Amino acid sequence: MLPLQLLRDESERIAQALAKRGLDAGPMLGEILELDRERRKLQAELDETLAEANRKSKEIGELFKTGKAAQAQELKEESGRLKERSKTLGEALNQAAEALQEALYQLPNVPHQSVPAGQDETDNEVVGQGGTKPVLPEGALPHWELAGKHDLIDFELGVKVTGAGFPVYKGKGARLQRALIQFFLDRNTAAGYTEVQVPHLVNADSGYGTGQLPDKEGQMYEVQVDGLYLIPTAEVPVTNLFRDVILSADQLPVCYTAYSPCFRREAGSYGAHVRGLNRLHQFDKVEIVRVEHPEASYKALETMVAHVKGLLEALQLPYRILRLCGGDLGFTSALTYDFEVWSAAQERWLEVSSVSNFEAFQANRLKLRYREGNDKPQLAHTLNGSALALPRVLAGILENYQDETGIRIPEVLVPYTGFDRIDS
RNA sequence: GGAGGAAUGGCAGAGUGGUCGAAUGCGGCGGUCUUGAAAACCGUUGAGGGUCACACCUCCGGGGGUUCGAAUCCCUCUUCCUCCGCCA
């Protein structure tokens, strides 16, 4: 949710920037500003009425004390009329405030100036790459076949226990996955991120805080009886740790990392592109989250990008970095870099990380602020990124590291796995 | 799951119908004193809306109600504590 003050001050600029998303925000902004005026007008009227009623109440108190009951009675009647009026005004105000709130929820974040205009993922801009695509041996296999051949992952068992998209990892497959989690957490904490373990179910307030609600409701699994949602990413609980928080400026930046399973309904996505580990309903991810001073947030974003890059280079996986275009940019993000790993056997790129600056968009919903000295609290900036999402990294390792007889383990992982090859 | 108690400002803790956004202590910030620091003393110190700035309005866990008037009374929800039961 964009800060209202920003819309009042810079609606022209915002409308232009939102055009990069292919959105004609002019009418929406007009409506919002109109609702805002309406709301303030009603608020002023209500305040005036309440002020009057407050004065009357005090007078009545005085009159009773001095024994002038008859006069007090008169004032009571006037007070009653004021009460009626404030009730009506209050209802009108609530309606206006609610309409304003809803309109604000509809408005996505303003793309950063560096965001390229564009329709969809084909317009994303490649801003970096590294590693070399391997030359695979004769008879190389896609990861789901490798996983079956070496008994690393059992997709069918997952179907039996739960359904499609819930794989069962076994033996060295499970071990490799755990090694990756450990490796990522170690690297992240070494880079200054504090490890946290957070709930995997969140309440609706948290969903609103980070922007999953109200619009992306269908993406999350919901536990209706308790009003809870399974997290689609650790971003939700971790960022919500800071809901309704005022930090002092010298506490910034706050850097957290968390491992969690992620649950996504991914309704309507089936077919060849979701085979194997390409797209799952449950997967593991290690996330990094930062709360930053607004002036430092873009520098922090570059730091995060460099860090994620370091992870992929340590694993020696061929990757590329994309700057998302306006059309592909997430609703809550101002600037996003995607990291993709080359899937050698499928011959396609797989997204393994998405690093974003949300500026004050989430902070505004979260009421996450910082205070400089004794100044008024200001909205902080929030950022996050995957570091990294596990299944596609796993897929990349299996495919890229396969040789004639099996699969090698990236050197940096060997201390974590305890084995350096997978052979059957 | 059952029975009781509680929820107030950064923290602790007063306040049981009016002048209470709220005593007091601690903490924070500013100052006096000091070579400097500590101590002591003085001042200041919640958030949101609104305004050029004031005024003014709202907020004492959330929601609803009683009353001219609610932190204070009633209902309800949530959370925490104590006891009992169950349990990884």
Short mmCIF file of C-alpha atoms (C1' of nucleotides) in Angstrom, two decimals:
data_model
loop_
_atom_site.label_atom_id
_atom_site.label_comp_id
_atom_site.label_asym_id
_atom_site.label_seq_id
_atom_site.Cartn_x
_atom_site.Cartn_y
_atom_site.Cartn_z
CA MET A 1 0.00 0.00 0.00
CA LEU A 2 1.49 3.27 -1.09
CA PRO A 3 1.72 6.00 1.53
CA LEU A 4 -1.14 8.41 1.02
CA GLN A 5 1.10 11.40 1.45
CA LEU A 6 3.12 10.26 -1.56
CA LEU A 7 -0.03 10.13 -3.68
CA ARG A 8 -1.03 13.59 -2.60
CA ASP A 9 2.37 15.05 -3.35
CA GLU A 10 3.40 13.23 -6.49
CA SER A 11 0.37 11.74 -8.18
CA GLU A 12 1.59 12.87 -11.59
CA ARG A 13 4.94 11.14 -11.28
CA ILE A 14 3.31 8.03 -9.83
CA ALA A 15 0.84 7.72 -12.67
CA GLN A 16 3.71 7.91 -15.15
CA ALA A 17 5.76 5.31 -13.33
CA LEU A 18 2.80 2.96 -13.03
CA ALA A 19 2.35 3.11 -16.78
CA LYS A 20 5.42 0.87 -16.92
CA ARG A 21 3.27 -1.85 -15.45
CA GLY A 22 0.83 -1.32 -18.29
CA LEU A 23 -1.51 0.30 -15.83
CA ASP A 24 -3.45 3.46 -16.52
CA ALA A 25 -3.54 4.62 -12.93
CA GLY A 26 -4.88 8.11 -13.62
CA PRO A 27 -8.53 7.36 -12.85
CA MET A 28 -7.64 5.30 -9.78
CA LEU A 29 -5.44 8.04 -8.41
CA GLY A 30 -8.13 10.60 -9.07
CA GLU A 31 -10.62 8.47 -7.20
CA ILE A 32 -8.25 8.01 -4.29
CA LEU A 33 -7.53 11.70 -3.96
CA GLU A 34 -11.25 12.43 -4.11
CA LEU A 35 -11.97 9.85 -1.42
CA ASP A 36 -9.18 11.32 0.64
CA ARG A 37 -10.68 14.79 0.43
CA GLU A 38 -14.07 13.37 1.30
CA ARG A 39 -12.65 11.54 4.27
CA ARG A 40 -10.88 14.58 5.61
CA LYS A 41 -13.95 16.73 5.22
CA LEU A 42 -16.05 14.27 7.18
CA GLN A 43 -13.34 13.89 9.77
CA ALA A 44 -13.25 17.64 10.31
CA GLU A 45 -17.02 17.79 10.71
CA LEU A 46 -17.04 14.89 13.10
CA ASP A 47 -14.22 16.38 15.16
CA GLU A 48 -16.09 19.63 15.44
CA THR A 49 -19.23 17.86 16.59
CA LEU A 50 -17.33 15.82 19.13
CA ALA A 51 -15.54 18.90 20.42
CA GLU A 52 -18.92 20.54 20.95
CA ALA A 53 -20.26 17.48 22.72
CA ASN A 54 -17.19 17.36 24.94
CA ARG A 55 -17.70 20.95 25.95
CA LYS A 56 -21.34 20.29 26.76
CA SER A 57 -20.48 17.28 28.87
CA LYS A 58 -18.09 19.34 30.92
CA GLU A 59 -20.71 22.01 31.41
CA ILE A 60 -23.23 19.43 32.53
CA GLY A 61 -20.75 18.17 35.08
CA GLU A 62 -20.28 21.67 36.41
CA LEU A 63 -24.00 22.33 36.57
CA PHE A 64 -24.64 19.15 38.52
CA LYS A 65 -21.92 20.05 40.98
CA THR A 66 -23.44 23.45 41.58
CA GLY A 67 -26.90 21.97 41.91
CA LYS A 68 -28.41 23.42 38.76
CA ALA A 69 -30.15 20.26 37.67
CA ALA A 70 -32.74 21.96 35.48
CA GLN A 71 -30.15 23.65 33.33
CA ALA A 72 -28.22 20.45 33.11
CA GLN A 73 -31.31 18.69 31.82
CA GLU A 74 -31.58 21.19 29.00
CA LEU A 75 -27.99 20.65 28.00
CA LYS A 76 -28.51 16.93 28.05
CA GLU A 77 -31.07 17.25 25.30
CA GLU A 78 -28.70 19.30 23.18
CA SER A 79 -26.05 16.76 23.84
CA GLY A 80 -28.37 14.05 22.61
CA ARG A 81 -28.76 15.85 19.29
CA LEU A 82 -25.00 16.14 18.94
CA LYS A 83 -24.71 12.47 19.62
CA GLU A 84 -27.12 11.66 16.81
CA ARG A 85 -25.18 13.83 14.47
CA SER A 86 -21.81 12.39 15.39
CA LYS A 87 -23.19 8.91 14.89
CA THR A 88 -24.31 9.75 11.37
CA LEU A 89 -21.04 11.46 10.59
CA GLY A 90 -19.10 8.59 12.07
CA GLU A 91 -20.81 6.11 9.82
CA ALA A 92 -20.22 8.24 6.76
CA LEU A 93 -16.60 8.63 7.78
CA ASN A 94 -16.13 4.90 8.20
CA GLN A 95 -17.59 4.31 4.78
CA ALA A 96 -15.29 6.85 3.18
CA ALA A 97 -12.28 5.52 5.05
CA GLU A 98 -13.08 1.98 4.02
CA ALA A 99 -13.57 2.92 0.39
CA LEU A 100 -10.26 4.76 0.50
CA GLN A 101 -8.55 1.78 2.07
CA GLU A 102 -9.90 -0.56 -0.57
CA ALA A 103 -8.84 1.74 -3.35
CA LEU A 104 -5.36 1.97 -1.86
CA TYR A 105 -5.14 -1.81 -1.68
CA GLN A 106 -5.77 -1.98 -5.41
CA LEU A 107 -2.77 0.13 -6.27
CA PRO A 108 0.53 -1.70 -6.88
CA ASN A 109 3.92 -0.34 -5.92
CA VAL A 110 5.56 2.31 -8.06
CA PRO A 111 8.30 0.82 -10.26
CA HIS A 112 11.79 2.18 -9.65
CA GLN A 113 13.17 4.39 -12.39
CA SER A 114 15.52 1.62 -13.54
CA VAL A 115 12.64 -0.80 -14.18
CA PRO A 116 12.31 -1.36 -17.92
CA ALA A 117 8.89 -0.97 -19.49
CA GLY A 118 7.53 -4.25 -20.77
CA GLN A 119 4.67 -6.67 -20.98
CA ASP A 120 5.91 -9.96 -19.60
CA GLU A 121 8.98 -12.06 -18.85
CA THR A 122 10.22 -11.77 -22.42
CA ASP A 123 10.87 -8.07 -21.75
CA ASN A 124 13.01 -8.66 -18.67
CA GLU A 125 16.49 -7.34 -18.94
CA VAL A 126 19.52 -9.62 -18.50
CA VAL A 127 21.90 -7.65 -16.30
CA GLY A 128 24.42 -10.29 -15.40
CA GLN A 129 25.48 -13.88 -15.82
CA GLY A 130 28.12 -16.27 -14.64
CA GLY A 131 29.33 -19.84 -14.73
CA THR A 132 29.53 -21.96 -17.84
CA LYS A 133 26.90 -24.23 -19.23
CA PRO A 134 28.22 -27.79 -18.97
CA VAL A 135 28.62 -30.14 -21.90
CA LEU A 136 26.56 -33.08 -20.82
CA PRO A 137 27.59 -36.67 -21.46
CA GLU A 138 25.80 -38.93 -23.90
CA GLY A 139 22.43 -40.01 -22.53
CA ALA A 140 22.14 -37.18 -20.01
CA LEU A 141 18.85 -37.11 -18.14
CA PRO A 142 16.50 -34.47 -16.76
CA HIS A 143 16.55 -34.23 -12.99
CA TRP A 144 13.32 -36.14 -12.39
CA GLU A 145 14.76 -39.16 -14.17
CA LEU A 146 18.06 -38.83 -12.36
CA ALA A 147 16.14 -38.58 -9.10
CA GLY A 148 14.33 -41.81 -9.91
CA LYS A 149 17.39 -43.63 -11.16
CA HIS A 150 19.39 -42.86 -8.04
CA ASP A 151 16.41 -43.10 -5.69
CA LEU A 152 16.78 -39.51 -4.48
CA ILE A 153 13.26 -38.23 -4.80
CA ASP A 154 9.99 -40.16 -5.04
CA PHE A 155 7.29 -38.11 -6.67
CA GLU A 156 4.77 -40.96 -6.75
CA LEU A 157 4.96 -41.53 -3.02
CA GLY A 158 4.22 -37.86 -2.46
CA VAL A 159 1.16 -38.19 -4.65
CA LYS A 160 -0.05 -41.06 -2.50
CA VAL A 161 0.53 -39.32 0.79
CA THR A 162 -0.65 -35.88 -0.22
CA GLY A 163 -0.92 -35.11 -3.92
CA ALA A 164 1.02 -33.86 -6.89
CA GLY A 165 3.68 -31.32 -6.04
CA PHE A 166 4.60 -32.81 -2.67
CA PRO A 167 7.70 -34.88 -3.34
CA VAL A 168 9.35 -37.26 -0.91
CA TYR A 169 13.13 -36.89 -0.66
CA LYS A 170 15.10 -39.99 0.21
CA GLY A 171 18.59 -41.04 1.15
CA LYS A 172 21.24 -38.92 -0.50
CA GLY A 173 18.50 -36.76 -2.02
CA ALA A 174 17.24 -35.82 1.44
CA ARG A 175 20.77 -35.40 2.68
CA LEU A 176 21.70 -33.16 -0.22
CA GLN A 177 18.69 -30.98 0.41
CA ARG A 178 19.51 -30.66 4.09
CA ALA A 179 23.11 -29.87 3.18
CA LEU A 180 21.95 -27.04 0.95
CA ILE A 181 19.79 -25.56 3.70
CA GLN A 182 22.68 -25.69 6.11
CA PHE A 183 25.08 -24.26 3.55
CA PHE A 184 22.81 -21.33 2.73
CA LEU A 185 22.11 -20.52 6.36
CA ASP A 186 25.82 -20.60 7.15
CA ARG A 187 26.65 -18.30 4.27
CA ASN A 188 23.84 -15.91 5.17
CA THR A 189 24.75 -15.68 8.82
CA ALA A 190 28.40 -15.17 7.84
CA ALA A 191 27.21 -12.23 5.76
CA GLY A 192 25.58 -10.67 8.82
CA TYR A 193 22.06 -12.04 8.71
CA THR A 194 20.67 -13.25 12.01
CA GLU A 195 19.05 -16.65 11.77
CA VAL A 196 15.46 -16.87 12.95
CA GLN A 197 12.97 -19.70 13.10
CA VAL A 198 9.43 -18.54 12.60
CA PRO A 199 5.93 -20.00 12.50
CA HIS A 200 4.87 -21.65 9.28
CA LEU A 201 1.29 -20.57 9.72
CA VAL A 202 0.32 -16.93 9.92
CA ASN A 203 -2.82 -14.98 10.71
CA ALA A 204 -4.69 -12.69 8.34
CA ASP A 205 -3.07 -9.54 9.71
CA SER A 206 0.30 -10.88 8.67
CA GLY A 207 -1.06 -11.73 5.24
CA TYR A 208 -2.16 -8.13 4.82
CA GLY A 209 1.10 -6.83 6.21
CA THR A 210 3.25 -8.21 3.44
CA GLY A 211 0.65 -7.98 0.70
CA GLN A 212 -0.51 -11.56 0.19
CA LEU A 213 -3.96 -10.42 1.23
CA PRO A 214 -6.38 -9.28 0.11
CA ASP A 215 -5.59 -10.06 -3.52
CA LYS A 216 -3.45 -13.14 -3.67
CA GLU A 217 -5.63 -15.09 -1.33
CA GLY A 218 -5.89 -17.99 -3.77
CA GLN A 219 -2.15 -18.54 -3.66
CA MET A 220 -2.12 -19.57 -0.02
CA TYR A 221 -3.44 -22.66 1.65
CA GLU A 222 -5.90 -21.60 4.27
CA VAL A 223 -6.77 -23.30 7.54
CA GLN A 224 -10.26 -21.94 7.69
CA VAL A 225 -11.33 -23.16 11.12
CA ASP A 226 -8.56 -21.19 12.75
CA GLY A 227 -8.28 -18.32 10.31
CA LEU A 228 -4.65 -19.15 9.53
CA TYR A 229 -2.65 -19.45 6.34
CA LEU A 230 0.28 -21.68 5.47
CA ILE A 231 3.13 -19.42 4.52
CA PRO A 232 3.99 -19.15 0.81
CA THR A 233 7.42 -17.84 1.84
CA ALA A 234 9.28 -17.05 5.05
CA GLU A 235 9.07 -13.42 3.98
CA VAL A 236 5.60 -13.30 5.50
CA PRO A 237 6.35 -14.28 9.10
CA VAL A 238 9.83 -12.73 9.13
CA THR A 239 8.76 -9.34 7.80
CA ASN A 240 5.73 -9.36 10.08
CA LEU A 241 8.01 -9.62 13.08
CA PHE A 242 8.26 -5.89 12.52
CA ARG A 243 4.58 -5.12 12.25
CA ASP A 244 3.67 -2.13 14.46
CA VAL A 245 7.28 -1.55 15.37
CA ILE A 246 9.18 1.71 15.68
CA LEU A 247 12.92 1.16 15.50
CA SER A 248 15.46 3.77 16.36
CA ALA A 249 17.51 4.76 13.33
CA ASP A 250 20.69 3.35 14.81
CA GLN A 251 19.15 -0.12 14.91
CA LEU A 252 19.04 -0.14 11.13
CA PRO A 253 19.65 -2.11 9.10
CA VAL A 254 18.03 -5.23 10.50
CA CYS A 255 19.10 -8.35 8.63
CA TYR A 256 17.42 -11.71 9.15
CA THR A 257 17.63 -15.05 7.47
CA ALA A 258 15.21 -17.92 7.87
CA TYR A 259 14.76 -21.38 6.52
CA SER A 260 11.18 -22.51 6.02
CA PRO A 261 9.03 -24.75 3.94
CA CYS A 262 6.82 -22.80 1.55
CA PHE A 263 3.31 -23.74 0.53
CA ARG A 264 1.74 -22.52 -2.67
CA ARG A 265 -1.46 -23.63 -4.29
CA GLU A 266 -0.25 -22.67 -7.77
CA ALA A 267 -3.77 -23.14 -9.05
CA GLY A 268 -4.04 -23.75 -12.74
CA SER A 269 -0.41 -24.51 -13.50
CA TYR A 270 0.07 -27.97 -14.91
CA GLY A 271 1.94 -29.58 -17.76
CA ALA A 272 5.49 -30.15 -18.88
CA HIS A 273 6.81 -26.99 -17.27
CA VAL A 274 5.89 -28.17 -13.83
CA ARG A 275 7.50 -31.61 -14.10
CA GLY A 276 9.75 -32.83 -11.39
CA LEU A 277 11.02 -30.09 -9.14
CA ASN A 278 10.18 -27.27 -11.51
CA ARG A 279 7.11 -26.19 -9.62
CA LEU A 280 5.87 -27.62 -6.35
CA HIS A 281 3.12 -27.04 -3.82
CA GLN A 282 5.57 -27.49 -0.99
CA PHE A 283 9.21 -26.62 -1.21
CA ASP A 284 12.04 -25.44 0.98
CA LYS A 285 13.61 -22.05 0.85
CA VAL A 286 16.11 -19.99 2.78
CA GLU A 287 15.15 -16.36 2.79
CA ILE A 288 16.95 -13.13 3.62
CA VAL A 289 15.02 -10.08 4.84
CA ARG A 290 16.23 -6.58 5.54
CA VAL A 291 14.71 -3.51 7.13
CA GLU A 292 16.53 -0.44 5.89
CA HIS A 293 16.70 3.29 6.13
CA PRO A 294 15.08 4.69 2.95
CA GLU A 295 18.31 6.30 1.88
CA ALA A 296 20.18 3.03 2.17
CA SER A 297 17.70 0.62 0.66
CA TYR A 298 18.94 0.57 -2.92
CA LYS A 299 22.49 0.10 -1.84
CA ALA A 300 21.22 -2.75 0.33
CA LEU A 301 19.47 -4.27 -2.67
CA GLU A 302 22.78 -4.34 -4.56
CA THR A 303 24.43 -5.94 -1.54
CA MET A 304 21.79 -8.65 -1.54
CA VAL A 305 22.20 -9.24 -5.25
CA ALA A 306 25.95 -9.60 -4.79
CA HIS A 307 25.38 -12.01 -1.93
CA VAL A 308 23.02 -14.25 -3.87
CA LYS A 309 25.41 -14.18 -6.79
CA GLY A 310 28.10 -15.38 -4.42
CA LEU A 311 25.99 -18.39 -3.48
CA LEU A 312 25.52 -19.47 -7.06
CA GLU A 313 29.18 -18.97 -7.82
CA ALA A 314 30.16 -21.03 -4.81
CA LEU A 315 27.96 -23.81 -6.14
CA GLN A 316 29.44 -23.26 -9.61
CA LEU A 317 26.09 -23.24 -11.30
CA PRO A 318 25.57 -21.33 -14.53
CA TYR A 319 23.21 -18.47 -13.80
CA ARG A 320 21.91 -15.22 -15.09
CA ILE A 321 20.41 -12.18 -13.42
CA LEU A 322 17.34 -10.42 -14.73
CA ARG A 323 15.92 -7.05 -13.92
CA LEU A 324 12.19 -7.55 -14.09
CA CYS A 325 10.23 -5.34 -16.43
CA GLY A 326 7.17 -3.41 -15.32
CA GLY A 327 4.76 -6.05 -16.55
CA ASP A 328 6.50 -8.89 -14.72
CA LEU A 329 7.17 -6.99 -11.51
CA GLY A 330 5.35 -8.24 -8.42
CA PHE A 331 2.49 -6.18 -7.04
CA THR A 332 4.35 -5.09 -3.93
CA SER A 333 7.81 -4.59 -5.41
CA ALA A 334 9.49 -1.45 -6.72
CA LEU A 335 12.49 -3.24 -8.19
CA THR A 336 13.16 -6.95 -8.49
CA TYR A 337 16.13 -8.97 -9.67
CA ASP A 338 15.51 -12.59 -10.54
CA PHE A 339 18.25 -15.19 -10.49
CA GLU A 340 17.95 -18.13 -12.84
CA VAL A 341 19.98 -21.32 -12.96
CA TRP A 342 20.62 -23.13 -16.19
CA SER A 343 18.93 -26.47 -16.25
CA ALA A 344 21.25 -28.30 -18.63
CA ALA A 345 19.11 -31.29 -19.46
CA GLN A 346 15.88 -29.35 -19.84
CA GLU A 347 17.78 -26.62 -21.61
CA ARG A 348 15.92 -23.86 -19.87
CA TRP A 349 16.44 -21.33 -17.13
CA LEU A 350 14.90 -21.95 -13.70
CA GLU A 351 14.21 -19.13 -11.28
CA VAL A 352 15.96 -19.78 -7.98
CA SER A 353 15.81 -16.36 -6.36
CA SER A 354 13.92 -13.15 -6.49
CA VAL A 355 15.43 -10.18 -4.72
CA SER A 356 13.22 -7.15 -4.21
CA ASN A 357 13.05 -3.72 -2.70
CA PHE A 358 9.54 -2.90 -1.52
CA GLU A 359 10.49 0.57 -0.39
CA ALA A 360 7.75 1.77 1.98
CA PHE A 361 4.99 -0.29 0.36
CA GLN A 362 5.01 -3.09 2.93
CA ALA A 363 6.18 -0.83 5.75
CA ASN A 364 3.11 1.31 5.25
CA ARG A 365 0.84 -1.67 5.74
CA LEU A 366 2.97 -3.03 8.54
CA LYS A 367 3.33 0.34 10.26
CA LEU A 368 7.02 -0.41 10.37
CA ARG A 369 8.83 2.79 11.15
CA TYR A 370 12.11 4.14 12.40
CA ARG A 371 12.87 7.23 14.38
CA GLU A 372 15.77 9.60 13.95
CA GLY A 373 16.59 11.05 17.35
CA ASN A 374 13.41 12.63 18.66
CA ASP A 375 11.89 13.19 15.23
CA LYS A 376 8.55 11.86 14.09
CA PRO A 377 8.63 8.21 13.07
CA GLN A 378 9.16 7.60 9.34
CA LEU A 379 8.31 4.54 7.28
CA ALA A 380 11.24 2.19 6.85
CA HIS A 381 12.02 0.25 3.69
CA THR A 382 11.77 -3.53 3.51
CA LEU A 383 13.62 -5.88 1.20
CA ASN A 384 13.89 -9.56 0.78
CA GLY A 385 15.31 -12.27 -1.40
CA SER A 386 15.63 -15.99 -1.69
CA ALA A 387 19.02 -17.26 -0.71
CA LEU A 388 18.04 -19.64 -2.11
CA ALA A 389 14.99 -21.64 -3.15
CA LEU A 390 15.97 -25.27 -2.87
CA PRO A 391 14.25 -27.50 -5.44
CA ARG A 392 15.45 -25.78 -8.56
CA VAL A 393 18.96 -25.47 -7.21
CA LEU A 394 18.76 -29.18 -6.55
CA ALA A 395 17.51 -29.75 -10.08
CA GLY A 396 20.34 -27.65 -11.42
CA ILE A 397 22.93 -29.58 -9.44
CA LEU A 398 21.57 -32.96 -10.50
CA GLU A 399 21.47 -32.06 -14.16
CA ASN A 400 24.60 -29.97 -14.48
CA TYR A 401 26.80 -32.18 -12.36
CA GLN A 402 25.86 -35.49 -13.95
CA ASP A 403 28.60 -37.49 -15.61
CA GLU A 404 28.80 -40.93 -17.22
CA THR A 405 28.26 -42.87 -14.05
CA GLY A 406 26.48 -40.59 -11.63
CA ILE A 407 26.36 -37.13 -10.14
CA ARG A 408 29.17 -35.15 -8.58
CA ILE A 409 28.57 -32.99 -5.52
CA PRO A 410 29.69 -29.35 -5.66
CA GLU A 411 32.86 -29.03 -3.69
CA VAL A 412 31.52 -26.52 -1.15
CA LEU A 413 28.73 -28.92 -0.24
CA VAL A 414 30.87 -31.97 0.43
CA PRO A 415 31.55 -30.98 4.06
CA TYR A 416 27.79 -30.82 4.51
CA THR A 417 26.78 -33.96 2.63
CA GLY A 418 29.62 -36.17 3.73
CA PHE A 419 29.80 -37.68 0.25
CA ASP A 420 31.16 -36.32 -3.02
CA ARG A 421 29.32 -38.46 -5.53
CA ILE A 422 25.96 -40.05 -6.09
CA ASP A 423 26.21 -43.36 -7.92
CA SER A 424 23.67 -46.07 -7.92
"C1'" G B 1 -10.52 -29.08 27.55
"C1'" G B 2 -12.34 -27.21 32.91
"C1'" A B 3 -11.93 -23.33 37.08
"C1'" G B 4 -10.14 -18.59 38.62
"C1'" G B 5 -7.17 -13.91 37.88
"C1'" A B 6 -5.22 -10.21 34.69
"C1'" A B 7 -4.41 -6.80 30.18
"C1'" U B 8 -2.81 1.06 31.28
"C1'" G B 9 2.73 5.02 27.93
"C1'" G B 10 9.91 1.98 26.24
"C1'" C B 11 9.58 -0.82 31.18
"C1'" A B 12 7.45 -1.06 36.17
"C1'" G B 13 3.04 0.58 38.25
"C1'" A B 14 -1.20 4.12 40.24
"C1'" G B 15 -5.88 5.30 38.69
"C1'" U B 16 -13.19 2.15 39.87
"C1'" G B 17 -17.99 7.51 36.30
"C1'" G B 18 -16.39 14.07 35.03
"C1'" U B 19 -11.33 18.81 35.19
"C1'" C B 20 -7.20 11.78 32.97
"C1'" G B 21 -3.46 11.15 27.37
"C1'" A B 22 -3.32 9.40 32.34
"C1'" A B 23 0.19 10.04 39.12
"C1'" U B 24 4.89 8.04 40.52
"C1'" G B 25 9.51 5.42 39.67
"C1'" C B 26 12.99 3.63 36.08
"C1'" G B 27 14.77 4.33 31.24
"C1'" G B 28 15.52 8.00 26.95
"C1'" C B 29 16.65 13.06 25.38
"C1'" G B 30 18.33 18.28 26.58
"C1'" G B 31 20.63 21.36 30.25
"C1'" U B 32 23.23 23.04 35.04
"C1'" C B 33 27.49 21.53 37.81
"C1'" U B 34 32.54 19.05 36.43
"C1'" U B 35 39.14 19.07 33.36
"C1'" G B 36 36.03 14.76 31.81
"C1'" A B 37 32.67 11.22 33.70
"C1'" A B 38 29.45 9.62 37.69
"C1'" A B 39 26.14 11.52 41.32
"C1'" A B 40 22.83 15.48 42.24
"C1'" C B 41 19.49 19.10 40.40
"C1'" C B 42 16.24 21.44 36.44
"C1'" G B 43 13.54 20.66 32.04
"C1'" U B 44 11.64 17.37 28.47
"C1'" U B 45 9.88 12.58 26.70
"C1'" G B 46 3.51 7.88 23.38
"C1'" A B 47 0.95 7.23 18.53
"C1'" G B 48 -2.49 8.64 14.65
"C1'" G B 49 -5.69 12.31 12.21
"C1'" G B 50 -6.03 17.51 11.26
"C1'" U B 51 -3.72 22.62 10.49
"C1'" C B 52 0.88 27.08 7.14
"C1'" A B 53 1.13 26.86 12.39
"C1'" C B 54 -2.26 26.57 16.41
"C1'" A B 55 -6.95 24.92 17.81
"C1'" C B 56 -9.35 20.55 17.83
"C1'" C B 57 -10.37 15.06 17.44
"C1'" U B 58 -9.17 9.72 18.32
"C1'" C B 59 -6.47 5.88 20.97
"C1'" C B 60 -5.66 2.95 28.40
"C1'" G B 61 -5.56 -5.45 24.54
"C1'" G B 62 -9.73 -5.81 19.95
"C1'" G B 63 -15.01 -5.14 18.97
"C1'" G B 64 -19.89 -3.73 20.78
"C1'" G B 65 -23.08 -1.45 24.63
"C1'" U B 66 -24.89 1.76 29.06
"C1'" U B 67 -24.33 7.20 30.18
"C1'" C B 68 -24.83 14.13 28.96
"C1'" G B 69 -19.86 12.07 30.18
"C1'" A B 70 -16.00 5.61 30.46
"C1'" A B 71 -9.17 3.73 31.54
"C1'" U B 72 -13.13 3.20 35.26
"C1'" C B 73 -19.81 -0.08 34.53
"C1'" C B 74 -21.97 -4.23 31.13
"C1'" C B 75 -21.41 -7.92 26.93
"C1'" U B 76 -18.08 -10.37 23.71
"C1'" C B 77 -13.45 -11.82 21.48
"C1'" U B 78 -8.21 -12.32 21.94
"C1'" U B 79 -3.87 -12.84 24.74
"C1'" C B 80 -1.17 -13.74 29.30
"C1'" C B 81 -0.80 -15.82 34.42
"C1'" U B 82 -2.28 -19.61 38.33
"C1'" C B 83 -4.56 -24.43 39.32
"C1'" C B 84 -6.58 -29.14 37.21
"C1'" G B 85 -6.79 -32.54 32.99
"C1'" C B 86 -4.36 -34.17 28.48
"C1'" C B 87 0.07 -34.34 25.71
"C1'" A B 88 5.39 -34.23 21.69
#
